Each structure stands twice: as C-alpha cells, then as structure tokens.
Tab-separated table of C-alpha atoms in Angstrom:
chain	number	residue	atom	x	y	z
A	1	MET	CA	174.165	-75.201	127.916
A	2	LYS	CA	173.048	-75.725	131.506
A	3	GLU	CA	169.450	-74.954	130.524
A	4	ILE	CA	169.652	-77.505	127.701
A	5	GLU	CA	170.982	-80.154	130.058
A	6	SER	CA	168.192	-79.359	132.526
A	7	LEU	CA	165.556	-79.763	129.807
A	8	GLN	CA	167.186	-83.023	128.697
A	9	SER	CA	166.769	-84.400	132.198
A	10	ASP	CA	163.175	-83.178	132.485
A	11	LEU	CA	162.154	-84.694	129.145
A	12	LYS	CA	163.783	-88.036	129.960
A	13	ASN	CA	162.150	-88.271	133.370
A	14	ILE	CA	158.805	-86.682	132.602
A	15	ASP	CA	155.709	-88.458	133.955
A	16	LEU	CA	153.272	-88.423	131.050
A	17	ALA	CA	150.372	-89.487	133.230
A	18	ALA	CA	150.819	-86.467	135.508
A	19	SER	CA	151.819	-84.032	132.784
A	20	SER	CA	149.700	-82.461	130.070
A	21	PRO	CA	150.651	-82.975	126.426
A	22	MET	CA	150.825	-79.184	126.021
A	23	ALA	CA	153.450	-78.863	128.785
A	24	TYR	CA	155.464	-81.721	127.303
A	25	MET	CA	155.361	-80.235	123.773
A	26	SER	CA	156.308	-76.818	125.131
A	27	LYS	CA	159.418	-78.214	126.819
A	28	ARG	CA	160.324	-80.199	123.743
A	29	GLN	CA	160.017	-77.177	121.460
A	30	LYS	CA	162.066	-75.062	123.866
A	31	PHE	CA	164.722	-77.763	123.942
A	32	VAL	CA	164.957	-77.861	120.122
A	33	TYR	CA	165.013	-74.067	119.975
A	34	LEU	CA	167.835	-73.749	122.525
A	35	ARG	CA	169.884	-76.449	120.793
A	36	GLY	CA	169.508	-74.623	117.459
A	37	LYS	CA	170.303	-71.261	119.068
A	38	LEU	CA	173.473	-72.616	120.665
A	39	ASN	CA	174.656	-74.071	117.361
A	40	SER	CA	173.937	-70.760	115.643
A	41	ILE	CA	175.944	-68.847	118.269
A	42	LEU	CA	178.822	-71.289	117.850
A	43	GLU	CA	178.827	-70.908	114.072
A	44	THR	CA	178.605	-67.098	114.294
A	45	SER	CA	181.477	-66.982	116.790
A	46	ASN	CA	183.652	-69.034	114.456
A	47	LEU	CA	182.889	-66.649	111.598
A	48	GLU	CA	183.664	-63.632	113.796
A	49	VAL	CA	187.033	-65.112	114.762
A	50	ASN	CA	187.860	-65.830	111.121
A	51	SER	CA	186.774	-62.330	110.097
A	52	THR	CA	188.925	-60.709	112.792
A	53	ARG	CA	191.897	-62.872	111.840
A	54	GLY	CA	191.420	-61.873	108.219
A	55	HIS	CA	191.472	-58.170	109.127
A	56	ILE	CA	194.600	-58.620	111.241
A	57	GLU	CA	196.344	-60.553	108.473
A	58	LEU	CA	195.429	-57.807	105.992
A	59	LEU	CA	197.145	-55.252	108.251
A	60	MET	CA	200.156	-57.570	108.561
A	61	SER	CA	200.301	-57.873	104.781
A	62	GLN	CA	200.288	-54.081	104.444
A	63	VAL	CA	203.181	-53.754	106.914
A	64	GLN	CA	205.157	-56.451	105.115
A	65	THR	CA	204.541	-54.684	101.791
A	66	GLN	CA	205.860	-51.440	103.285
A	67	GLN	CA	208.924	-53.266	104.575
A	68	ALA	CA	209.575	-54.864	101.177
A	69	LYS	CA	209.262	-51.523	99.396
A	70	MET	CA	211.623	-49.906	101.900
A	71	VAL	CA	214.240	-52.647	101.471
A	72	GLU	CA	213.980	-52.383	97.685
A	73	LYS	CA	214.287	-48.586	97.783
A	74	ARG	CA	217.298	-48.743	100.092
A	75	ALA	CA	218.953	-51.295	97.812
A	76	ARG	CA	218.442	-48.987	94.816
A	77	THR	CA	219.772	-46.046	96.816
A	78	LEU	CA	222.852	-48.036	97.818
A	79	ARG	CA	223.564	-49.011	94.203
A	80	ARG	CA	223.095	-45.432	93.034
A	81	ASN	CA	225.311	-44.076	95.808
A	82	THR	CA	228.020	-46.603	95.000
A	83	ILE	CA	228.055	-45.612	91.328
A	84	ILE	CA	228.022	-41.886	92.065
A	85	ASN	CA	230.749	-42.235	94.693
A	86	PHE	CA	232.821	-44.164	92.166
A	87	VAL	CA	232.392	-41.408	89.604
A	88	SER	CA	232.675	-38.365	91.853
A	89	GLY	CA	235.086	-39.717	94.430
A	90	GLY	CA	237.217	-41.795	92.108
A	91	ILE	CA	237.268	-40.774	88.467
A	92	THR	CA	236.941	-37.000	88.972
A	93	LYS	CA	239.608	-36.896	91.661
A	94	LEU	CA	241.992	-39.015	89.602
A	95	ALA	CA	241.455	-36.788	86.590
A	96	GLY	CA	241.609	-33.569	88.622
A	97	TYR	CA	244.792	-34.359	90.497
A	98	SER	CA	246.403	-35.741	87.334
A	99	ILE	CA	245.753	-32.447	85.570
A	100	ALA	CA	246.931	-30.529	88.640
A	101	LEU	CA	250.286	-32.346	88.427
A	102	GLY	CA	250.812	-30.696	85.056
A	103	GLY	CA	250.314	-27.249	86.557
A	104	ALA	CA	246.912	-26.560	84.989
A	105	ASP	CA	244.804	-25.469	87.949
A	106	THR	CA	241.687	-24.317	86.117
A	107	PRO	CA	240.574	-27.709	84.726
A	108	SER	CA	241.323	-29.253	88.096
A	109	ASN	CA	239.180	-26.687	89.884
A	110	ILE	CA	236.357	-27.244	87.415
A	111	LEU	CA	236.434	-30.954	88.164
A	112	GLU	CA	236.409	-30.236	91.898
A	113	ILE	CA	233.344	-28.015	91.428
A	114	PHE	CA	231.696	-30.786	89.408
A	115	ASP	CA	232.549	-33.259	92.143
A	116	GLY	CA	231.017	-30.993	94.776
A	117	GLY	CA	227.864	-30.595	92.702
A	118	VAL	CA	227.519	-34.360	92.301
A	119	GLN	CA	227.961	-34.881	96.040
A	120	CYS	CA	225.340	-32.235	96.840
A	121	THR	CA	222.920	-33.843	94.400
A	122	LEU	CA	223.575	-37.237	95.955
A	123	SER	CA	223.012	-35.903	99.476
A	124	GLY	CA	219.788	-34.213	98.401
A	125	THR	CA	218.529	-37.451	96.866
A	126	VAL	CA	219.319	-39.393	100.033
A	127	ILE	CA	217.519	-36.803	102.171
A	128	LYS	CA	214.499	-37.004	99.857
A	129	ASP	CA	214.462	-40.803	100.135
A	130	LEU	CA	214.663	-40.630	103.930
A	131	HIS	CA	211.842	-38.092	103.997
A	132	SER	CA	209.636	-40.423	101.935
A	133	GLU	CA	210.448	-43.269	104.340
A	134	SER	CA	209.264	-41.176	107.262
A	135	LEU	CA	205.829	-40.987	105.633
A	136	VAL	CA	205.495	-44.782	105.510
A	137	VAL	CA	204.732	-45.304	109.196
A	138	GLY	CA	201.503	-43.354	109.553
A	139	GLN	CA	199.155	-43.880	112.476
A	140	MET	CA	199.010	-47.109	114.434
A	141	PRO	CA	196.066	-49.319	113.311
A	142	GLU	CA	192.864	-48.944	115.317
A	143	MET	CA	192.867	-52.660	116.068
A	144	LEU	CA	195.979	-52.075	118.196
A	145	THR	CA	195.050	-48.766	119.839
A	146	GLN	CA	191.573	-50.099	120.712
A	147	LEU	CA	193.109	-52.684	123.048
A	148	SER	CA	194.043	-49.978	125.551
A	149	LYS	CA	190.342	-49.070	125.964
A	150	SER	CA	187.753	-50.852	128.064
A	151	ASP	CA	184.894	-50.463	125.579
A	152	ASP	CA	184.505	-50.768	121.823
A	153	PRO	CA	181.495	-48.608	120.882
A	154	ASN	CA	182.537	-48.329	117.220
A	155	GLY	CA	182.731	-52.089	116.699
A	156	ILE	CA	186.402	-52.280	115.737
A	157	TYR	CA	186.230	-55.912	116.870
A	158	ALA	CA	183.428	-58.416	116.424
A	159	ARG	CA	181.377	-58.549	119.631
A	160	GLN	CA	182.212	-62.135	120.597
A	161	VAL	CA	185.916	-61.529	119.945
A	162	TRP	CA	185.901	-58.329	122.006
A	163	ASP	CA	184.192	-60.135	124.893
A	164	TYR	CA	186.837	-62.867	124.674
A	165	LEU	CA	189.671	-60.300	124.782
A	166	ASN	CA	188.104	-58.769	127.902
A	167	GLU	CA	188.062	-62.081	129.752
A	168	PRO	CA	190.989	-63.360	131.871
A	169	ALA	CA	193.170	-65.906	130.109
A	170	ASN	CA	192.576	-68.525	132.833
A	171	GLY	CA	188.818	-67.887	132.782
A	172	VAL	CA	188.628	-67.207	136.542
A	173	SER	CA	190.660	-64.218	137.677
A	174	GLY	CA	193.485	-61.998	136.575
A	175	GLN	CA	193.801	-59.354	133.914
A	176	PRO	CA	191.854	-59.456	130.650
A	177	ARG	CA	193.705	-60.817	127.659
A	178	ARG	CA	193.885	-57.394	126.010
A	179	VAL	CA	195.486	-55.910	129.149
A	180	ASP	CA	198.064	-58.710	129.203
A	181	LEU	CA	198.906	-57.892	125.597
A	182	THR	CA	199.177	-54.128	126.040
A	183	SER	CA	201.185	-54.469	129.262
A	184	ASP	CA	203.686	-56.724	127.518
A	185	TRP	CA	203.991	-54.298	124.594
A	186	GLN	CA	204.483	-51.407	127.003
A	187	ASN	CA	207.260	-53.264	128.829
A	188	ARG	CA	208.999	-53.975	125.521
A	189	GLY	CA	208.908	-50.286	124.557
A	190	PHE	CA	206.571	-50.590	121.570
A	191	PHE	CA	204.204	-47.827	122.672
A	192	ASP	CA	207.015	-45.491	123.725
A	193	ARG	CA	208.655	-45.721	120.307
A	194	HIS	CA	205.358	-45.073	118.516
A	195	THR	CA	204.613	-42.098	120.795
A	196	LYS	CA	208.062	-40.716	120.009
A	197	ALA	CA	207.452	-41.288	116.303
A	198	SER	CA	204.142	-39.381	116.473
A	199	SER	CA	205.983	-36.423	117.975
A	200	MET	CA	208.600	-36.576	115.222
A	201	ARG	CA	205.911	-36.795	112.554
A	202	GLU	CA	204.289	-33.609	113.844
A	203	ASN	CA	207.668	-31.874	113.696
A	204	SER	CA	207.952	-30.354	110.215
A	205	ALA	CA	211.689	-29.680	110.620
A	206	LEU	CA	214.125	-31.662	108.534
A	207	THR	CA	215.821	-33.084	111.614
A	208	GLY	CA	212.520	-34.533	112.829
A	209	LYS	CA	211.842	-36.207	109.476
A	210	LEU	CA	215.340	-37.663	109.285
A	211	ALA	CA	215.144	-38.909	112.870
A	212	LEU	CA	211.818	-40.602	112.104
A	213	ALA	CA	213.301	-42.214	109.001
A	214	ARG	CA	216.059	-43.739	111.121
A	215	ILE	CA	213.606	-45.557	113.416
A	216	THR	CA	211.013	-46.404	110.739
A	217	PRO	CA	212.290	-49.994	110.201
A	218	GLN	CA	212.076	-50.642	113.960
A	219	LEU	CA	208.560	-49.200	114.101
A	220	LEU	CA	207.396	-51.491	111.300
A	221	ASP	CA	209.006	-54.496	113.014
A	222	ASP	CA	207.229	-53.544	116.260
A	223	ARG	CA	203.894	-53.203	114.504
A	224	LEU	CA	204.256	-56.535	112.746
A	225	ALA	CA	205.124	-58.238	116.053
A	226	MET	CA	202.088	-56.681	117.771
A	227	LEU	CA	199.731	-57.770	115.001
A	228	SER	CA	201.197	-61.277	115.003
A	229	GLU	CA	200.723	-61.641	118.765
A	230	LEU	CA	197.181	-60.249	118.562
A	231	ARG	CA	196.374	-62.791	115.844
A	232	SER	CA	197.686	-65.588	118.078
A	233	VAL	CA	195.488	-64.500	120.997
A	234	VAL	CA	192.407	-64.231	118.774
A	235	SER	CA	193.188	-67.632	117.241
A	236	GLU	CA	193.168	-69.193	120.716
A	237	MET	CA	189.437	-68.491	120.786
A	238	HIS	CA	189.073	-71.391	118.341
A	239	THR	CA	190.270	-73.723	121.110
A	240	SER	CA	187.466	-72.596	123.415
A	241	LEU	CA	184.930	-72.893	120.604
A	242	MET	CA	186.224	-76.365	119.759
A	243	LYS	CA	185.744	-77.487	123.375
A	244	LEU	CA	182.186	-76.116	123.350
A	245	SER	CA	181.512	-77.820	120.030
A	246	LEU	CA	182.726	-81.170	121.418
A	247	HIS	CA	180.549	-80.705	124.502
A	248	ILE	CA	177.526	-80.032	122.301
A	249	LYS	CA	178.307	-83.085	120.184
A	250	GLN	CA	178.599	-85.321	123.247
A	251	SER	CA	175.364	-83.932	124.682
A	252	TYR	CA	173.391	-85.444	121.793
A	253	ALA	CA	173.972	-88.849	123.364
A	254	ASP	CA	171.861	-87.710	126.345
A	255	ASP	CA	168.916	-86.517	124.262
A	256	PRO	CA	165.557	-88.030	125.177
A	257	SER	CA	163.659	-90.082	122.663
A	258	PHE	CA	160.901	-88.127	120.996
A	259	ASP	CA	159.029	-91.200	119.780
A	260	TRP	CA	157.997	-93.163	122.843
A	261	PRO	CA	155.863	-90.437	124.509
A	262	LEU	CA	153.762	-90.091	121.351
A	263	ALA	CA	153.452	-93.835	121.010
A	264	ALA	CA	152.326	-94.073	124.628
A	265	ASN	CA	149.475	-91.719	123.885
C-alpha cells in the first residue's frame, strides 16, 4: 500500500516537460498493476478465511453429531435398563419370594437364576455400549494439533490464515495468536485430558476402555470449545481485511487524473 501511495504522489506531481512519456506510462502501468494485485490479495485472503472457517465448522458439526448420537444412545440404554430392572428386580423377586412363602424352593431358585442371568446380560450390554462410546473420541483434529507447531509445511491452514495466526494479537509485540490459544487451552486442562485419553485408548484392557468412556463427554465438550474459539480467532481476520478494504477504497480519492497528461501532449 505504501508503494501505491508513493506512485499516486509521483503521478500527481509529475513534471511532464522534464519527464519522458515512456517513464510516465511505466509508472502509470505499475500503479494500475499494484492496485489490481492488492485487490486480488484482499479477495484471496477473504476466500481463505471463509474456507478455513468452513473446515472448522465441519469439524464442529462432526463433534456435535457424535454428542447427539451419544445422548440418544444413553437415553435408549436408560430406558432399556429401567425396563429390565423392573422385570428382573421387581416382578421376578415378587414372584420368587411369593412362591418361597409356600415352601416351594425350586421354582423360587429358578427365578433367582433367571434374575441373575438377566442382570448379567444387562451388565454386558452396558459394558458393550461404554466400549463403543470410547471409540467415538478418536484423534484430535489436525487443525488443533497444528497450532502447537511453528510451521505448517503440509498446508493444514491456508497460507494467509497461518501467517495471521503467527502474528501477535496487538500487531506489535507479544505472543502469536496461536500460542495464546494453546496456552489458554493448556491452562484449562484440555491437552492434559486428551493426552490421558490417548493413553487409555492404547490400553486394550477393559478398565482402560471403561475409564475412557467415562470422560468421553468431557473430551467432546473440550474439543467443541477449542474449535469454537479457533473459529472466533480466524473470524477476527475479517476485521483486519475490512480495515484494509476501507483504506483501499478511500485511497481512490487520491488517484491522479489519467486524462490531463495526455491532453497536454
């Protein structure tokens, strides 16, 4: 932008008598080229921000879908458990103890065995459901893990967005935006919980799977919060682009006239 402003001043104050037409046309063409290039960069940056936001929102949608499925599955499990507990813990015990009052032990024992079998089946189903929940978490998205690195050789982020995340929030000094984000997440325990979950996931023992299932809802909440905050930071780039766009718009008022030099010749 500074080069454009410098050319604006030169073209407005140029002395045609002391300057060759070729030099004047060269400056004018360079001015038009730089103005077009700046507008192209601005448009591309806007598209990169929108593309990155779209990717983040897709990841957020996937997390929310996992949460909805988990809530629905837990609701079904609760209904099933309530019915089975009513049957095995209520009806069978009432029938068994009623028969036992009459002195017939064998039917009562059979009902107790049936009750135990139902309870074992119920427990096995619950364990299976918890095991399936532990598989929901998976690995943390690359868009989040990439923020702890200083370079992005694989292009996880659009280049302009990555450069923006590596700049200080105040534009002068301080930590890059991505470092501010990751430091805040570390202080809130997000990374520690996900590291613990990775260790549990590698543990093939039943206790590890059940422990992971217990913290799965918290992990999904953490991930959704991280993605939401990342989206907010990326969206702030639109403010900077808007300010640049307004500056470009206002600069048109300082453009030199391209008619009078030709008329003077």
